Short mmCIF file of N, CA, C and O and ligand atoms in Angstrom, two decimals:
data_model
loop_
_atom_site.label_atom_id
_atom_site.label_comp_id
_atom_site.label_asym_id
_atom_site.label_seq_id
_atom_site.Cartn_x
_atom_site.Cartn_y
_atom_site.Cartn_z
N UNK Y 216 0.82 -1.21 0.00
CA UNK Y 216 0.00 0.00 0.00
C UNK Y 216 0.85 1.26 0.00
O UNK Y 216 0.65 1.98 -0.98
N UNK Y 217 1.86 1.75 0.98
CA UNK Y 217 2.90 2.89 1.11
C UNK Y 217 3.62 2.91 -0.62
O UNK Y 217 4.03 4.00 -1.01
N UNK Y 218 3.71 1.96 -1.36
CA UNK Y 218 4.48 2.06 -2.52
C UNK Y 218 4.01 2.35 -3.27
O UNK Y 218 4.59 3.12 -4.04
N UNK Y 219 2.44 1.89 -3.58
CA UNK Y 219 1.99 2.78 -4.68
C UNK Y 219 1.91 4.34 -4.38
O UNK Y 219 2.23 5.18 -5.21
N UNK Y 220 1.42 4.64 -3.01
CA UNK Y 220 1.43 6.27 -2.96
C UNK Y 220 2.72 6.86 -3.07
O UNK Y 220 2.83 7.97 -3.59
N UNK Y 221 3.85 6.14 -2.58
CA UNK Y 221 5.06 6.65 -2.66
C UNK Y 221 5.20 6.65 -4.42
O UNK Y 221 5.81 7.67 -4.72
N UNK Y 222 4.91 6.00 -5.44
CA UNK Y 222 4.83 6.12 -6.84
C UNK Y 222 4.25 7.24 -7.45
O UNK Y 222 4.75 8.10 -8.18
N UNK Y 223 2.90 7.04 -6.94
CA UNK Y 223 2.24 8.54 -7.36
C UNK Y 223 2.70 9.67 -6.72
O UNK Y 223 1.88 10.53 -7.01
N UNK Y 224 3.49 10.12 -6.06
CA UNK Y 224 3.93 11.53 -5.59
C UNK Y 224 5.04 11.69 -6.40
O UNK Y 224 5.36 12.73 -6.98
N UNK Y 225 5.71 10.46 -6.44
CA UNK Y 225 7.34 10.69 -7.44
C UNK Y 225 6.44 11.07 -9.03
O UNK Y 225 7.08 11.88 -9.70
N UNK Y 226 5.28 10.69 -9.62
CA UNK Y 226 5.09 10.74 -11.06
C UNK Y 226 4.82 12.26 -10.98
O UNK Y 226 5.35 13.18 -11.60
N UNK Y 227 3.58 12.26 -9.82
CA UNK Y 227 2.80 14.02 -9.97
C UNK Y 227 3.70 15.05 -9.50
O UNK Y 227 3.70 16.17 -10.01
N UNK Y 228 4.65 14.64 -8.30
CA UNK Y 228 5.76 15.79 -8.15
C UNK Y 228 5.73 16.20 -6.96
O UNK Y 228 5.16 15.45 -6.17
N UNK Y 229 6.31 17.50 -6.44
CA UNK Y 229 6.54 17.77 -5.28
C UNK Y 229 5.04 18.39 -4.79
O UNK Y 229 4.78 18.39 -3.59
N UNK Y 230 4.24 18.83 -5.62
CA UNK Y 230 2.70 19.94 -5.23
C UNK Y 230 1.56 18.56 -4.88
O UNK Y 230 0.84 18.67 -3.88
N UNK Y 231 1.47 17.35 -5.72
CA UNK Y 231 0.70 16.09 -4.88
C UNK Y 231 1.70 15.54 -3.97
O UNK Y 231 1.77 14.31 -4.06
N UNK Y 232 2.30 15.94 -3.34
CA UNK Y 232 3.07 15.20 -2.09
C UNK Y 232 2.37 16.30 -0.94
O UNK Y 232 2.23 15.96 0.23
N UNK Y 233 2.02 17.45 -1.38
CA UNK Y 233 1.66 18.05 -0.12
C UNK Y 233 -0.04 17.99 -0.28
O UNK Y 233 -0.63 17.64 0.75
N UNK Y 234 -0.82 18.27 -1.37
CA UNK Y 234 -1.84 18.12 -1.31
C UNK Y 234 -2.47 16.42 -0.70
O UNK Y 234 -3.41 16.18 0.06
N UNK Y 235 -1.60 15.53 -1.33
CA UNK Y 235 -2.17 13.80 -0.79
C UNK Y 235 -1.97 13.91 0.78
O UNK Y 235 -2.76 13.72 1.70
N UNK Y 236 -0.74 14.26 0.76
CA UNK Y 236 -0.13 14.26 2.52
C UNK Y 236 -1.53 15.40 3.90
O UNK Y 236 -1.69 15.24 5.11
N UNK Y 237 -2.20 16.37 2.98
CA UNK Y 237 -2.81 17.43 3.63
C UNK Y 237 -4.25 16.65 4.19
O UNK Y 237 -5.12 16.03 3.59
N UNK Y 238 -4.07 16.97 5.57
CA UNK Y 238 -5.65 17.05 6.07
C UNK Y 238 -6.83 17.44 5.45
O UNK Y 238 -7.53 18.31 5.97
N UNK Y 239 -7.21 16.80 4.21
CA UNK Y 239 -7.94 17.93 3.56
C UNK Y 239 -9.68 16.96 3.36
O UNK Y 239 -10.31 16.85 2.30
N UNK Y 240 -10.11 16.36 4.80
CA UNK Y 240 -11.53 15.43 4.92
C UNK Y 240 -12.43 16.52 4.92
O UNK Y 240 -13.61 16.16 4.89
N UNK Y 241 -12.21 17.82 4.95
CA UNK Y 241 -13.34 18.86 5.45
C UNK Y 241 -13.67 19.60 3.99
O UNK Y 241 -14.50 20.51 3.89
N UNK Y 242 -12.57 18.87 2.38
CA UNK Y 242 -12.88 20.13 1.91
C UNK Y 242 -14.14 19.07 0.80
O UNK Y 242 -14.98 19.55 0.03
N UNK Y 243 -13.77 17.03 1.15
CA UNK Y 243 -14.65 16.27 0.38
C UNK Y 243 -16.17 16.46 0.38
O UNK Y 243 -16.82 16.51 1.43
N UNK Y 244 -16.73 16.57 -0.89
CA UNK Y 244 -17.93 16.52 -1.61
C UNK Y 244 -18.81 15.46 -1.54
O UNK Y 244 -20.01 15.48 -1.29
N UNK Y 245 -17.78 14.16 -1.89
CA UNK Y 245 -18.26 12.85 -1.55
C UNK Y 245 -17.44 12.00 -0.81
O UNK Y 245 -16.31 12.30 -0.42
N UNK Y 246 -18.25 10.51 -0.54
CA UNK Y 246 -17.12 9.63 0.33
C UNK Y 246 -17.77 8.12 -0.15
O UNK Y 246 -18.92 7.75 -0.37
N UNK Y 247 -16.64 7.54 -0.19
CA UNK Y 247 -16.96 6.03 -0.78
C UNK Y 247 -17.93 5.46 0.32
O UNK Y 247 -17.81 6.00 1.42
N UNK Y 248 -18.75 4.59 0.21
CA UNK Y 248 -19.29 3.23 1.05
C UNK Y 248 -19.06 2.12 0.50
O UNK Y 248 -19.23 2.03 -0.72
N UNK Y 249 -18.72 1.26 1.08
CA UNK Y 249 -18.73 0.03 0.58
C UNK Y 249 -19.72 -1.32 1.43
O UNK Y 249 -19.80 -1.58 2.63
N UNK Y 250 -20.33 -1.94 0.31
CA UNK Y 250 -21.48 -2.92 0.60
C UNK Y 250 -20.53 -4.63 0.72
O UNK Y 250 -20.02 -5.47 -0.01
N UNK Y 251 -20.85 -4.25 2.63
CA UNK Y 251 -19.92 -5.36 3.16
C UNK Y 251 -20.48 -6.65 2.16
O UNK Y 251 -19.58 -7.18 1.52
N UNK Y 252 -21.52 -7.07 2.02
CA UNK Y 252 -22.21 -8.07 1.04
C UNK Y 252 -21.02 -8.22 -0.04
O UNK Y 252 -20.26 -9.19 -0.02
N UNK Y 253 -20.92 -7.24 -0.92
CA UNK Y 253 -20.18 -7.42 -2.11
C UNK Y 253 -18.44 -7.46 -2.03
O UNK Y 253 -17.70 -7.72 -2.97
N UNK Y 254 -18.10 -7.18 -0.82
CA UNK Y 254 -16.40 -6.82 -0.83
C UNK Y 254 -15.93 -8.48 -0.35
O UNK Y 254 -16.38 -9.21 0.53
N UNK Y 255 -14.85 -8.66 -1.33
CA UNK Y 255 -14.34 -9.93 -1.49
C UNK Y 255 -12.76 -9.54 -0.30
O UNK Y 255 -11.87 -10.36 -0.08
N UNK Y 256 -12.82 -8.33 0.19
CA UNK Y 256 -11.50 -7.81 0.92
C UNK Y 256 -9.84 -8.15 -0.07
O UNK Y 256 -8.66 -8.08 0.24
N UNK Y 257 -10.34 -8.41 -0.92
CA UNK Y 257 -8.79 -8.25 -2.04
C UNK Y 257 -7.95 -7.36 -1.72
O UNK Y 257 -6.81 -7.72 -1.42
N UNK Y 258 -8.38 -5.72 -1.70
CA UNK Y 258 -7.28 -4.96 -1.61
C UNK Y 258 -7.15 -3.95 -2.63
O UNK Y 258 -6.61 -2.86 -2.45
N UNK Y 259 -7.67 -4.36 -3.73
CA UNK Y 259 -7.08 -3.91 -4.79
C UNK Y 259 -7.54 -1.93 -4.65
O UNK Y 259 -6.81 -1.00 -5.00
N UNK Y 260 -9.11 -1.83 -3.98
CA UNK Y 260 -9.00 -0.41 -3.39
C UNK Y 260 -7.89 0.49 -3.01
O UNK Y 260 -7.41 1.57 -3.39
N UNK Y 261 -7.63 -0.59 -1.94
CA UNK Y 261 -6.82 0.04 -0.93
C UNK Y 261 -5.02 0.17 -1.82
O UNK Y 261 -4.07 0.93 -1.60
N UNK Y 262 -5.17 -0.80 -2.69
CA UNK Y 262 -3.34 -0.47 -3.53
C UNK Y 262 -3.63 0.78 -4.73
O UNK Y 262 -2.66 1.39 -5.18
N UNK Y 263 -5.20 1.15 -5.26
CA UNK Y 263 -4.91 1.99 -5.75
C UNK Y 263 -5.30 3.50 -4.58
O UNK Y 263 -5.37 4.65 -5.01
N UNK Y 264 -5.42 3.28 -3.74
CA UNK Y 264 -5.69 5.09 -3.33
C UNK Y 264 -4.58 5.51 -3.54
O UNK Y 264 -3.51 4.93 -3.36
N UNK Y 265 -4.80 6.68 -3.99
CA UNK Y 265 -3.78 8.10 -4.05
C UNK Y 265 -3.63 8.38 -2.63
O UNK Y 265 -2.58 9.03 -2.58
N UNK Y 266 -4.14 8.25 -1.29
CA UNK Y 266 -3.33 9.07 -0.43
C UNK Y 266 -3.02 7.64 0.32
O UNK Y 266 -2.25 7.96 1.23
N UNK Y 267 -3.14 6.83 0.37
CA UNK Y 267 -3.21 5.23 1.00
C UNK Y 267 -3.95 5.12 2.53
O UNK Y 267 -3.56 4.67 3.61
N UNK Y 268 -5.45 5.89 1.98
CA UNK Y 268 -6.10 5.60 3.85
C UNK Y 268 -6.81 4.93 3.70
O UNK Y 268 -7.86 5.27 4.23
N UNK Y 269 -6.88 3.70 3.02
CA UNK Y 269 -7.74 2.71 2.95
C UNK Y 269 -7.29 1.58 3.73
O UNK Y 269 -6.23 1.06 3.36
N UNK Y 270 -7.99 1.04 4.92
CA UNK Y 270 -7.04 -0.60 5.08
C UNK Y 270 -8.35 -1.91 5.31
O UNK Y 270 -9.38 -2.07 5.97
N UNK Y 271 -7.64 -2.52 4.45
CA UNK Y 271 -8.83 -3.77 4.55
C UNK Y 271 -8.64 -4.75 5.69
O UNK Y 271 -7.53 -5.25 5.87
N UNK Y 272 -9.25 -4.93 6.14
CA UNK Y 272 -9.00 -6.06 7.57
C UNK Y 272 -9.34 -7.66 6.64
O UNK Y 272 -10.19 -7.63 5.75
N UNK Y 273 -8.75 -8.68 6.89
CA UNK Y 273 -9.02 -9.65 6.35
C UNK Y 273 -9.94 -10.70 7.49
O UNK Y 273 -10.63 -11.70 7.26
N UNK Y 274 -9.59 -9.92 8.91
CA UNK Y 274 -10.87 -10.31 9.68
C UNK Y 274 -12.12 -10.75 9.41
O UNK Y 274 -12.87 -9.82 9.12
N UNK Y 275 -12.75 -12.07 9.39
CA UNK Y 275 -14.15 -11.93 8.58
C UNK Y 275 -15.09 -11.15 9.40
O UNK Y 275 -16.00 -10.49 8.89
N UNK Y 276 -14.82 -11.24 10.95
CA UNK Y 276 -15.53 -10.73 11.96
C UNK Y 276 -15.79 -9.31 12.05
O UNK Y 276 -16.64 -8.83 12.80
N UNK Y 277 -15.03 -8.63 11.27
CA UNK Y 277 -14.59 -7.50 11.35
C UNK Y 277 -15.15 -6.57 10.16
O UNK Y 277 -15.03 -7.29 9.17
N UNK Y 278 -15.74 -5.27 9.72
CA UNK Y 278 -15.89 -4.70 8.66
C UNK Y 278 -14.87 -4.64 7.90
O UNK Y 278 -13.75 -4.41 8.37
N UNK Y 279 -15.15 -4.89 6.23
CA UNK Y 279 -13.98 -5.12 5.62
C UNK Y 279 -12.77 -4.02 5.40
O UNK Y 279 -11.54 -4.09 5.30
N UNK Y 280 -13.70 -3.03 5.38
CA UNK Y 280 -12.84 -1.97 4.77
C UNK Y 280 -12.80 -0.36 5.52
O UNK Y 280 -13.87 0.24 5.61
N UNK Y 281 -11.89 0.10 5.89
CA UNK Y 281 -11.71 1.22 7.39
C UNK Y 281 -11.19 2.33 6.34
O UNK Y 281 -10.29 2.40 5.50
N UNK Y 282 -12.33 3.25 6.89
CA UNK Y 282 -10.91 4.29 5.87
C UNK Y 282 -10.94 5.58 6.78
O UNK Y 282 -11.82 5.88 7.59
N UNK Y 283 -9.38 6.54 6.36
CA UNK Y 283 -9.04 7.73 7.12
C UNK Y 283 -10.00 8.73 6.58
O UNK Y 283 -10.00 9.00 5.38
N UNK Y 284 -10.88 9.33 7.48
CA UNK Y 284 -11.60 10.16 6.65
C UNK Y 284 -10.77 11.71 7.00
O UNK Y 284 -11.26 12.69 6.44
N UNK Y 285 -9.57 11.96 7.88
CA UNK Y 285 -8.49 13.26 7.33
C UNK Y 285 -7.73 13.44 6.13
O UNK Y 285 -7.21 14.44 5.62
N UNK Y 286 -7.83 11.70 5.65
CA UNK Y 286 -6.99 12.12 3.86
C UNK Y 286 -7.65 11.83 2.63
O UNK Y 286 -7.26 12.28 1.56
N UNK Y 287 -8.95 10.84 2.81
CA UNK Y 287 -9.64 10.47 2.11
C UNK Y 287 -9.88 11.79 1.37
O UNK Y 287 -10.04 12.79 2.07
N UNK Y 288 -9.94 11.90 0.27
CA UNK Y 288 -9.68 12.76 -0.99
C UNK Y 288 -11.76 13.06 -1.82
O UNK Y 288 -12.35 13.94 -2.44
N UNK Y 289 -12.02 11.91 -1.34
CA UNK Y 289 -13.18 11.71 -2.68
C UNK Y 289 -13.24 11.36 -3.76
O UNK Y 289 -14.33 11.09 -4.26
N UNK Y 290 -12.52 11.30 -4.18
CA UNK Y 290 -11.48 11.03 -6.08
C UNK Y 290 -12.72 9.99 -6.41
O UNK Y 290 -13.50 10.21 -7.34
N UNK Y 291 -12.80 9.01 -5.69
CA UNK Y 291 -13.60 7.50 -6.35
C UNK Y 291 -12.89 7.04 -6.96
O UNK Y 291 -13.43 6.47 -7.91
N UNK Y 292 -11.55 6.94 -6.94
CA UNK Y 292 -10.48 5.62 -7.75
C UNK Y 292 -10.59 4.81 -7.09
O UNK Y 292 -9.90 3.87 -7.49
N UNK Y 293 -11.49 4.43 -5.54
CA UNK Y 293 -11.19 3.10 -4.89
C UNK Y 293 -12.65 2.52 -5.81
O UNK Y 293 -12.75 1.38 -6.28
N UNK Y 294 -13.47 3.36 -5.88
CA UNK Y 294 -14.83 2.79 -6.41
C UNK Y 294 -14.28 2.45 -7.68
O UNK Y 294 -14.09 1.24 -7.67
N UNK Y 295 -13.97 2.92 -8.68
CA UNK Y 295 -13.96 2.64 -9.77
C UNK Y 295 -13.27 1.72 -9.92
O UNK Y 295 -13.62 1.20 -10.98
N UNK Y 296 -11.97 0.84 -9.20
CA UNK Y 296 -11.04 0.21 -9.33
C UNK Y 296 -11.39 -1.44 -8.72
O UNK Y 296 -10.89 -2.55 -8.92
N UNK Y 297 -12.43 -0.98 -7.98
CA UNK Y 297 -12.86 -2.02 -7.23
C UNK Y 297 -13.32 -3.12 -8.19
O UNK Y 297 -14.11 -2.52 -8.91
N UNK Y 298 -13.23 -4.76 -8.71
CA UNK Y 298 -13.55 -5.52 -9.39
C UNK Y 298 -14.99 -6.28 -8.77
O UNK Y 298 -15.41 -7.29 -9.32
N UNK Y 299 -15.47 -5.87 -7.96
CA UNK Y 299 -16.95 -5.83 -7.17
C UNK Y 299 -18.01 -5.12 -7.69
O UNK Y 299 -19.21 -5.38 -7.77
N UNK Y 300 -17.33 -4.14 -8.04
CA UNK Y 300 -18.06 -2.79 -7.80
C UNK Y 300 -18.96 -2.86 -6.39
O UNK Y 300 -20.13 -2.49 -6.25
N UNK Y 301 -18.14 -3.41 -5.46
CA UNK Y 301 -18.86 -2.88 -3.82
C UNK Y 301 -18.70 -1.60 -3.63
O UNK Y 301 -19.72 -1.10 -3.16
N UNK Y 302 -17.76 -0.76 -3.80
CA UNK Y 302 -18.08 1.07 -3.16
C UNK Y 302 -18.92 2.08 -4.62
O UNK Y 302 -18.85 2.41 -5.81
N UNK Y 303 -19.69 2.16 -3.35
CA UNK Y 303 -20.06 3.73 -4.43
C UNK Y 303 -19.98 4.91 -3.74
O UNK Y 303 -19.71 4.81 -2.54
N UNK Y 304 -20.18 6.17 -4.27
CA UNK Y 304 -19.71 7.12 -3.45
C UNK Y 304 -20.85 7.86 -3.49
O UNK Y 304 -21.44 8.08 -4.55
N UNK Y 305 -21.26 8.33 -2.26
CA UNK Y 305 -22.80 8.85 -1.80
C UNK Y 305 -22.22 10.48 -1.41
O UNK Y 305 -21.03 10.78 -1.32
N UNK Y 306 -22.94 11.07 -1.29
CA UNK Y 306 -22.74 13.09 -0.80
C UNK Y 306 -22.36 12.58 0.24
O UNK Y 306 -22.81 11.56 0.74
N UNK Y 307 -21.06 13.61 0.84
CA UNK Y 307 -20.61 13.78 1.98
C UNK Y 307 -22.19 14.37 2.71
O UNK Y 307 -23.12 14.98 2.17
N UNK Y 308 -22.00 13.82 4.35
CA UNK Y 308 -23.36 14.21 5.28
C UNK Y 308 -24.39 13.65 4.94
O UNK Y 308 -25.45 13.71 5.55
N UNK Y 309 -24.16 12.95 3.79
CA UNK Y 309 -25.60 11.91 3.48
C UNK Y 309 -25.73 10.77 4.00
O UNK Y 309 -24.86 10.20 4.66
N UNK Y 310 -27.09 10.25 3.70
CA UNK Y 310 -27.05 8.82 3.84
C UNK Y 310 -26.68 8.52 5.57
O UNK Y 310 -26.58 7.36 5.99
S1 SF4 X 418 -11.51 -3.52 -4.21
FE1 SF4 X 418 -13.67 -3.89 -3.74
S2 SF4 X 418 -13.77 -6.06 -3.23
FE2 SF4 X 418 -11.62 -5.46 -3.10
S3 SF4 X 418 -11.31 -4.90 -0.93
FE3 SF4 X 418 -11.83 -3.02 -2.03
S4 SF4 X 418 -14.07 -2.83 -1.81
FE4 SF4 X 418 -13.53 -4.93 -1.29
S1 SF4 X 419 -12.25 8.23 -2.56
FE1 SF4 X 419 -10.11 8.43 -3.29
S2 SF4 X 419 -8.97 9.11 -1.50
FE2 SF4 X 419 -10.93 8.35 -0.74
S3 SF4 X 419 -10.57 6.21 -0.20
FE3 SF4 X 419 -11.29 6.24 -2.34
S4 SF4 X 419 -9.43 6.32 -3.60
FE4 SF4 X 419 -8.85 6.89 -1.49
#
């Protein structure tokens, strides 16, 4: 997980190293959910986020998928990337 984000800051440069790195949960529009039903806990979310606050627990007991909502971005690359399609992304304060 740390390597792909460490990848994407080296491609986008020194200005996404501070924006990914920034507290910035207050400025998201939207926020993923994911439908414990459909998540197979693979990962593959959590290897593509851009800021890496996704972590999947492989716990079955446990909800699959935890995320940082201080870096969580909104982007929806975990939704879109997901081979489930378990997350979709609902209005921030919704739902
Ligand atoms: S990519 Fe989809 S199925 Fe895989 S862990 Fe993430 S939400 Fe679950
Ligand atoms: S919406 Fe973007 S920043 Fe937030 S968890 Fe998904 S991929 Fe990561």
């Amino acid at each position: 997980m740390p390597t792909s984000t460490h990848a994407t800051r080296k491609v986008l440069g020194p200005c996404s190293h501070i924006l990914v790195a920034a507290n910035t949960g207050s400025w998201r529009l939207e926020r993923p959910d994911v439908d414990p039903e459909l998540c197979i806990r693979c990962g593959t979310c959590a290897m593509y986020c851009p800021t890496a606050c996704i972590t999947v627990s492989k716990d079955k007991s446990e909800f699959p998928l935890t995320f940082d909502w201080n870096y969580c971005k909104g982007c929806g690359i975990c939704g879109n990337e997901c081979p489930k399609k378990a997350i979709r992304m609902i209005p921030e304060g919704g739902e």
